[in-house]
Amino acid sequence: EAKSSGRGHVKFFNNTMRKKLKTHADIENDLQHGIEHNEFELYYQPIFTIQEAQVIGFEALVRWHHPTKGFVAPNDFIPVAEDTGQIINLDLHLLDLAAQQISHWYQHGLPFTRVTVNVSSRHFASLDFVAQMHALYKKYQLPLGSLCLEITESGLIGNLELATKIIKGLAPLEVKLCLDDFGTGYSALGYLHQLPIHILKIDKSFIDHITKSHNPLIDAILSLAQSLQLDVVAEGIETEQQLAILKQTPCKFGQGFLKARPMPAKDAKNVILHGL
Ligand code: C2E
Ligand code: MG
Ligand code: MG
Ligand code: MG
């Protein structure tokens, strides 16, 4: 607001703005420290088949155990890390944690499970990304297909050509690509068929408004996905009614508090072994 009021009309920061700036700077300082001191933990939220509630994998979601602030939610620091550029280091650290977890489960004889990791557009669209992923697979001897990456639309359509090149570079690792929060971003459908992605995740805001008889947007997304041969995951299923309605659609996969919240790795292990 100070900026938009123009030259000669610069307003002083009010207390809220000052506090926000301070928080921003605090977080920036603390992030690096946090990576070095292992303050980040991945929680795992099951992704399951809509019809049978069979678990097919997990979405990894970061939790920050801050030494003085306690628990800090991702929405409070991921955007800051994106602003400062620290997201690349943070993403790499979290990808490493996820890979470590997969290889741990695998070595302990657990059945194959896919882990989906959120990657910021800014990191995904960096030239080193493909090499970093190949190095990760090598470091942890990951089984092919064990990682899936979630990216939002903005990251992909900003530079279609680069994104396509990156996705192709990941193909030998059988890394799956999932378009996160689908329907909330550009939703310029024209580009979708050009992207070699595998999965669409319908944003929770659509699932919130699902009704018994009239879901034109969800129906449209599902038929689009079907014609492009993409799998679909419905995000944020909170009620039995939402699940019941989804069961009447061709949507194959779901995720949400109704069946399971994000959980620590040791609980996810039980889900892998015994189901939901
Ligand atoms: P997202 O990728 O869309 O993740 C889904 C968010 O919805 C998660 O919030 C999850 O806990 C929440 N959620 C899942 N099911 C339900 C439900 O039934 N009801 C409700 N109300 N919420 C549900 P979370 O963990 O707070 O993460 C928020 C966002 O932060 C994520 O949105 C993602 O954009 C970002 N994020 C989280 N972890 C990471 C990470 O490791 N790396 C990066 N780059 N971003 C991350
Ligand atoms: Mg996600
Ligand atoms: Mg999402
Ligand atoms: Mg979302």
GROMACS .gro file of C-alpha atoms and ligand atoms in nm:
model
  325
    1GLU     CA    1   0.000   0.000   0.000
    2ALA     CA    2   0.290   0.232   0.075
    3LYS     CA    3   0.415   0.168  -0.276
    4SER     CA    4   0.088   0.226  -0.457
    5SER     CA    5   0.031   0.563  -0.296
    6GLY     CA    6   0.314   0.688  -0.514
    7ARG     CA    7   0.602   0.933  -0.491
    8GLY     CA    8   0.562   1.202  -0.229
    9HIS     CA    9   0.287   1.006  -0.062
   10VAL     CA   10   0.492   0.737   0.102
   11LYS     CA   11   0.310   0.618   0.408
   12PHE     CA   12   0.484   0.506   0.721
   13PHE     CA   13   0.459   0.141   0.796
   14ASN     CA   14   0.195   0.077   1.052
   15ASN     CA   15   0.248  -0.171   1.331
   16THR     CA   16   0.088  -0.460   1.151
   17MET     CA   17   0.312  -0.410   0.851
   18ARG     CA   18   0.617  -0.374   1.071
   19LYS     CA   19   0.531  -0.691   1.253
   20LYS     CA   20   0.482  -0.873   0.926
   21LEU     CA   21   0.819  -0.758   0.799
   22LYS     CA   22   0.987  -0.865   1.118
   23THR     CA   23   0.819  -1.203   1.103
   24HIS     CA   24   0.931  -1.238   0.744
   25ALA     CA   25   1.293  -1.161   0.832
   26ASP     CA   26   1.277  -1.389   1.136
   27ILE     CA   27   1.153  -1.676   0.929
   28GLU     CA   28   1.419  -1.619   0.669
   29ASN     CA   29   1.692  -1.640   0.934
   30ASP     CA   30   1.537  -1.935   1.106
   31LEU     CA   31   1.480  -2.143   0.793
   32GLN     CA   32   1.847  -2.202   0.723
   33HIS     CA   33   1.911  -2.281   1.087
   34GLY     CA   34   1.614  -2.517   1.080
   35ILE     CA   35   1.744  -2.710   0.781
   36GLU     CA   36   2.085  -2.745   0.942
   37HIS     CA   37   1.936  -2.857   1.274
   38ASN     CA   38   1.683  -3.095   1.132
   39GLU     CA   39   1.376  -2.913   1.262
   40PHE     CA   40   1.158  -3.020   0.970
   41GLU     CA   41   0.956  -3.337   0.975
   42LEU     CA   42   0.747  -3.487   0.700
   43TYR     CA   43   0.399  -3.605   0.785
   44TYR     CA   44   0.229  -3.848   0.552
   45GLN     CA   45  -0.135  -3.831   0.447
   46PRO     CA   46  -0.281  -4.143   0.288
   47ILE     CA   47  -0.417  -4.133  -0.067
   48PHE     CA   48  -0.676  -4.405  -0.117
   49THR     CA   49  -0.912  -4.553  -0.373
   50ILE     CA   50  -1.255  -4.392  -0.353
   51GLN     CA   51  -1.439  -4.723  -0.396
   52GLU     CA   52  -1.246  -4.950  -0.159
   53ALA     CA   53  -1.051  -4.710   0.063
   54GLN     CA   54  -0.736  -4.896  -0.028
   55VAL     CA   55  -0.422  -4.695   0.037
   56ILE     CA   56  -0.213  -4.644  -0.275
   57GLY     CA   57   0.037  -4.393  -0.139
   58PHE     CA   58   0.094  -4.084   0.072
   59GLU     CA   59   0.137  -3.712   0.028
   60ALA     CA   60   0.434  -3.584   0.227
   61LEU     CA   61   0.353  -3.259   0.408
   62VAL     CA   62   0.616  -3.065   0.597
   63ARG     CA   63   0.591  -2.974   0.965
   64TRP     CA   64   0.833  -2.733   1.132
   65HIS     CA   65   0.922  -2.783   1.496
   66HIS     CA   66   1.059  -2.438   1.561
   67PRO     CA   67   1.283  -2.412   1.872
   68THR     CA   68   1.100  -2.110   2.017
   69LYS     CA   69   0.780  -2.067   1.816
   70GLY     CA   70   0.682  -2.430   1.844
   71PHE     CA   71   0.479  -2.573   1.562
   72VAL     CA   72   0.478  -2.359   1.247
   73ALA     CA   73   0.240  -2.453   0.964
   74PRO     CA   74   0.364  -2.470   0.603
   75ASN     CA   75   0.143  -2.186   0.486
   76ASP     CA   76   0.334  -1.962   0.728
   77PHE     CA   77   0.679  -2.034   0.591
   78ILE     CA   78   0.663  -2.190   0.243
   79PRO     CA   79   0.557  -1.857   0.085
   80VAL     CA   80   0.844  -1.681   0.266
   81ALA     CA   81   1.091  -1.944   0.149
   82GLU     CA   82   0.960  -1.892  -0.203
   83ASP     CA   83   1.015  -1.516  -0.177
   84THR     CA   84   1.368  -1.546  -0.045
   85GLY     CA   85   1.475  -1.827  -0.277
   86GLN     CA   86   1.539  -2.057   0.019
   87ILE     CA   87   1.267  -2.285  -0.113
   88ILE     CA   88   1.522  -2.462  -0.332
   89ASN     CA   89   1.730  -2.567  -0.034
   90LEU     CA   90   1.424  -2.651   0.166
   91ASP     CA   91   1.268  -2.856  -0.115
   92LEU     CA   92   1.595  -3.045  -0.162
   93HIS     CA   93   1.612  -3.116   0.208
   94LEU     CA   94   1.251  -3.241   0.214
   95LEU     CA   95   1.299  -3.453  -0.098
   96ASP     CA   96   1.597  -3.608   0.076
   97LEU     CA   97   1.388  -3.682   0.386
   98ALA     CA   98   1.113  -3.840   0.175
   99ALA     CA   99   1.364  -4.051  -0.017
  100GLN     CA  100   1.527  -4.160   0.307
  101GLN     CA  101   1.186  -4.267   0.440
  102ILE     CA  102   1.097  -4.460   0.126
  103SER     CA  103   1.426  -4.646   0.130
  104HIS     CA  104   1.387  -4.718   0.502
  105TRP     CA  105   1.042  -4.871   0.449
  106TYR     CA  106   1.164  -5.058   0.145
  107GLN     CA  107   1.464  -5.205   0.325
  108HIS     CA  108   1.238  -5.319   0.608
  109GLY     CA  109   1.034  -5.521   0.365
  110LEU     CA  110   0.723  -5.306   0.360
  111PRO     CA  111   0.508  -5.330   0.050
  112PHE     CA  112   0.584  -5.076  -0.222
  113THR     CA  113   0.424  -4.741  -0.158
  114ARG     CA  114   0.445  -4.420  -0.355
  115VAL     CA  115   0.525  -4.093  -0.180
  116THR     CA  116   0.413  -3.767  -0.334
  117VAL     CA  117   0.626  -3.462  -0.257
  118ASN     CA  118   0.524  -3.101  -0.311
  119VAL     CA  119   0.783  -2.915  -0.512
  120SER     CA  120   0.775  -2.542  -0.560
  121SER     CA  121   0.746  -2.422  -0.918
  122ARG     CA  122   1.055  -2.218  -0.877
  123HIS     CA  123   1.261  -2.522  -0.785
  124PHE     CA  124   1.104  -2.752  -1.041
  125ALA     CA  125   1.173  -2.506  -1.320
  126SER     CA  126   1.542  -2.480  -1.234
  127LEU     CA  127   1.792  -2.638  -1.468
  128ASP     CA  128   1.953  -2.858  -1.204
  129PHE     CA  129   1.632  -3.030  -1.105
  130VAL     CA  130   1.663  -3.338  -1.325
  131ALA     CA  131   2.020  -3.408  -1.216
  132GLN     CA  132   1.921  -3.360  -0.851
  133MET     CA  133   1.648  -3.620  -0.883
  134HIS     CA  134   1.875  -3.869  -1.054
  135ALA     CA  135   2.128  -3.818  -0.774
  136LEU     CA  136   1.859  -3.876  -0.513
  137TYR     CA  137   1.750  -4.204  -0.671
  138LYS     CA  138   2.108  -4.317  -0.675
  139LYS     CA  139   2.186  -4.208  -0.320
  140TYR     CA  140   1.893  -4.402  -0.173
  141GLN     CA  141   1.861  -4.676  -0.434
  142LEU     CA  142   1.497  -4.584  -0.471
  143PRO     CA  143   1.268  -4.825  -0.649
  144LEU     CA  144   1.147  -4.688  -0.983
  145GLY     CA  145   0.816  -4.510  -0.957
  146SER     CA  146   0.837  -4.455  -0.582
  147LEU     CA  147   0.831  -4.076  -0.602
  148CYS     CA  148   0.559  -3.854  -0.735
  149LEU     CA  149   0.594  -3.477  -0.756
  150GLU     CA  150   0.314  -3.229  -0.698
  151ILE     CA  151   0.342  -2.899  -0.880
  152THR     CA  152   0.089  -2.621  -0.916
  153GLU     CA  153  -0.027  -2.495  -1.252
  154SER     CA  154   0.162  -2.168  -1.242
  155GLY     CA  155   0.493  -2.353  -1.232
  156LEU     CA  156   0.423  -2.545  -1.545
  157ILE     CA  157   0.259  -2.303  -1.780
  158GLY     CA  158   0.509  -2.027  -1.712
  159ASN     CA  159   0.752  -2.218  -1.928
  160LEU     CA  160   0.588  -2.508  -2.107
  161GLU     CA  161   0.893  -2.605  -2.304
  162LEU     CA  162   1.124  -2.622  -2.003
  163ALA     CA  163   0.863  -2.805  -1.796
  164THR     CA  164   0.820  -3.063  -2.070
  165LYS     CA  165   1.193  -3.111  -2.093
  166ILE     CA  166   1.219  -3.161  -1.718
  167ILE     CA  167   0.932  -3.408  -1.705
  168LYS     CA  168   1.091  -3.607  -1.987
  169GLY     CA  169   1.424  -3.603  -1.802
  170LEU     CA  170   1.248  -3.763  -1.504
  171ALA     CA  171   1.081  -4.035  -1.711
  172PRO     CA  172   1.363  -4.292  -1.671
  173LEU     CA  173   1.306  -4.277  -1.294
  174GLU     CA  174   0.933  -4.327  -1.351
  175VAL     CA  175   0.869  -4.017  -1.144
  176LYS     CA  176   0.499  -3.933  -1.174
  177LEU     CA  177   0.383  -3.575  -1.207
  178CYS     CA  178   0.072  -3.450  -1.036
  179LEU     CA  179  -0.090  -3.113  -1.099
  180ASP     CA  180  -0.186  -2.986  -0.753
  181ASP     CA  181  -0.481  -2.762  -0.661
  182PHE     CA  182  -0.627  -2.808  -1.007
  183GLY     CA  183  -0.895  -2.556  -1.090
  184THR     CA  184  -0.769  -2.275  -0.869
  185GLY     CA  185  -0.492  -2.134  -1.086
  186TYR     CA  186  -0.486  -2.030  -1.447
  187SER     CA  187  -0.707  -2.318  -1.554
  188ALA     CA  188  -0.613  -2.239  -1.908
  189LEU     CA  189  -0.717  -2.581  -2.024
  190GLY     CA  190  -0.549  -2.542  -2.360
  191TYR     CA  191  -0.206  -2.628  -2.226
  192LEU     CA  192  -0.306  -2.942  -2.040
  193HIS     CA  193  -0.277  -3.183  -2.330
  194GLN     CA  194   0.074  -3.052  -2.401
  195LEU     CA  195   0.207  -3.156  -2.063
  196PRO     CA  196   0.325  -3.509  -2.004
  197ILE     CA  197   0.170  -3.520  -1.655
  198HIS     CA  198  -0.001  -3.822  -1.502
  199ILE     CA  199  -0.233  -3.707  -1.227
  200LEU     CA  200  -0.472  -3.420  -1.158
  201LYS     CA  201  -0.557  -3.325  -0.805
  202ILE     CA  202  -0.895  -3.155  -0.775
  203ASP     CA  203  -0.868  -2.874  -0.525
  204LYS     CA  204  -1.049  -2.901  -0.194
  205SER     CA  205  -1.261  -2.596  -0.271
  206PHE     CA  206  -1.449  -2.802  -0.535
  207ILE     CA  207  -1.497  -3.094  -0.298
  208ASP     CA  208  -1.632  -2.853  -0.033
  209HIS     CA  209  -1.917  -2.758  -0.264
  210ILE     CA  210  -2.004  -3.098  -0.395
  211THR     CA  211  -2.378  -3.174  -0.393
  212LYS     CA  212  -2.588  -3.482  -0.457
  213SER     CA  213  -2.707  -3.399  -0.803
  214HIS     CA  214  -2.529  -3.104  -0.954
  215ASN     CA  215  -2.151  -3.094  -0.991
  216PRO     CA  216  -2.084  -2.951  -1.334
  217LEU     CA  217  -1.727  -2.845  -1.256
  218ILE     CA  218  -1.622  -3.177  -1.111
  219ASP     CA  219  -1.791  -3.362  -1.395
  220ALA     CA  220  -1.609  -3.143  -1.646
  221ILE     CA  221  -1.271  -3.200  -1.479
  222LEU     CA  222  -1.332  -3.575  -1.468
  223SER     CA  223  -1.425  -3.602  -1.832
  224LEU     CA  224  -1.129  -3.386  -1.931
  225ALA     CA  225  -0.901  -3.610  -1.726
  226GLN     CA  226  -1.051  -3.918  -1.882
  227SER     CA  227  -0.995  -3.795  -2.235
  228LEU     CA  228  -0.632  -3.710  -2.148
  229GLN     CA  229  -0.590  -4.041  -1.963
  230LEU     CA  230  -0.498  -3.879  -1.637
  231ASP     CA  231  -0.568  -4.021  -1.293
  232VAL     CA  232  -0.763  -3.796  -1.060
  233VAL     CA  233  -0.728  -3.745  -0.686
  234ALA     CA  234  -1.001  -3.556  -0.498
  235GLU     CA  235  -0.838  -3.348  -0.225
  236GLY     CA  236  -0.992  -3.254   0.111
  237ILE     CA  237  -1.268  -3.514   0.152
  238GLU     CA  238  -1.411  -3.437   0.495
  239THR     CA  239  -1.756  -3.596   0.506
  240GLU     CA  240  -1.921  -3.930   0.436
  241GLN     CA  241  -2.159  -3.748   0.206
  242GLN     CA  242  -1.878  -3.611  -0.010
  243LEU     CA  243  -1.727  -3.956  -0.033
  244ALA     CA  244  -2.063  -4.113  -0.120
  245ILE     CA  245  -2.113  -3.864  -0.402
  246LEU     CA  246  -1.762  -3.919  -0.535
  247LYS     CA  247  -1.833  -4.293  -0.541
  248GLN     CA  248  -2.096  -4.221  -0.807
  249THR     CA  249  -1.833  -4.057  -1.030
  250PRO     CA  250  -1.534  -4.198  -1.219
  251CYS     CA  251  -1.294  -4.025  -0.975
  252LYS     CA  252  -1.059  -4.304  -0.867
  253PHE     CA  253  -0.859  -4.162  -0.579
  254GLY     CA  254  -0.914  -3.944  -0.276
  255GLN     CA  255  -0.748  -3.784   0.022
  256GLY     CA  256  -0.888  -3.606   0.324
  257PHE     CA  257  -0.948  -3.580   0.695
  258LEU     CA  258  -1.250  -3.814   0.675
  259LYS     CA  259  -1.023  -4.115   0.625
  260ALA     CA  260  -0.692  -3.988   0.758
  261ARG     CA  261  -0.503  -3.677   0.856
  262PRO     CA  262  -0.136  -3.626   0.778
  263MET     CA  263   0.055  -3.844   1.028
  264PRO     CA  264   0.411  -3.911   1.141
  265ALA     CA  265   0.608  -4.180   0.956
  266LYS     CA  266   0.564  -4.439   1.231
  267ASP     CA  267   0.185  -4.417   1.201
  268ALA     CA  268   0.206  -4.421   0.822
  269LYS     CA  269   0.396  -4.749   0.854
  270ASN     CA  270   0.095  -4.903   1.031
  271VAL     CA  271  -0.130  -4.779   0.754
  272ILE     CA  272   0.098  -4.939   0.495
  273LEU     CA  273   0.085  -5.267   0.686
  274HIS     CA  274  -0.280  -5.275   0.795
  275GLY     CA  275  -0.467  -5.025   0.576
  276LEU     CA  276  -0.705  -4.756   0.698
  277C2E     P1  277  -0.136  -2.884  -0.062
  277C2E     O1  278  -0.020  -2.944  -0.133
  277C2E     O2  279  -0.259  -2.856  -0.141
  277C2E     O3  280  -0.167  -2.985   0.057
  277C2E     C1  281  -0.295  -3.015   0.105
  277C2E     C2  282  -0.323  -2.942   0.233
  277C2E     O4  283  -0.458  -2.970   0.272
  277C2E     C3  284  -0.239  -2.988   0.352
  277C2E     O5  285  -0.220  -2.876   0.437
  277C2E     C4  286  -0.327  -3.093   0.417
  277C2E     O6  287  -0.297  -3.114   0.553
  277C2E     C5  288  -0.461  -3.028   0.400
  277C2E     N1  289  -0.570  -3.125   0.400
  277C2E     C6  290  -0.572  -3.252   0.357
  277C2E     N2  291  -0.694  -3.308   0.370
  277C2E     C7  292  -0.772  -3.213   0.425
  277C2E     C8  293  -0.910  -3.208   0.465
  277C2E     O7  294  -0.986  -3.304   0.453
  277C2E     N3  295  -0.955  -3.091   0.518
  277C2E     C9  296  -0.874  -2.981   0.533
  277C2E     N4  297  -0.927  -2.872   0.587
  277C2E     N5  298  -0.744  -2.982   0.496
  277C2E    C10  299  -0.694  -3.096   0.442
  277C2E     P2  300  -0.078  -2.838   0.496
  277C2E     O8  301  -0.003  -2.963   0.537
  277C2E     O9  302  -0.100  -2.733   0.598
  277C2E    O10  303   0.000  -2.778   0.371
  277C2E    C11  304  -0.043  -2.658   0.313
  277C2E    C12  305   0.031  -2.630   0.184
  277C2E    O11  306   0.170  -2.606   0.209
  277C2E    C13  307   0.029  -2.746   0.085
  277C2E    O12  308  -0.094  -2.748   0.014
  277C2E    C14  309   0.149  -2.714  -0.001
  277C2E    O13  310   0.117  -2.618  -0.096
  277C2E    C15  311   0.245  -2.655   0.101
  277C2E     N6  312   0.337  -2.761   0.147
  277C2E    C16  313   0.318  -2.852   0.244
  277C2E     N7  314   0.425  -2.932   0.257
  277C2E    C17  315   0.516  -2.892   0.164
  277C2E    C18  316   0.648  -2.935   0.127
  277C2E    O14  317   0.704  -3.033   0.180
  277C2E     N8  318   0.711  -2.866   0.025
  277C2E    C19  319   0.651  -2.761  -0.038
  277C2E     N9  320   0.719  -2.697  -0.136
  277C2E    N10  321   0.526  -2.718  -0.006
  277C2E    C20  322   0.459  -2.782   0.094
  278MG      MG  323  -0.003  -3.097  -0.251
  279MG      MG  324  -0.328  -2.960  -0.302
  280MG      MG  325  -0.503  -2.744  -0.205
   0.00000   0.00000   0.00000
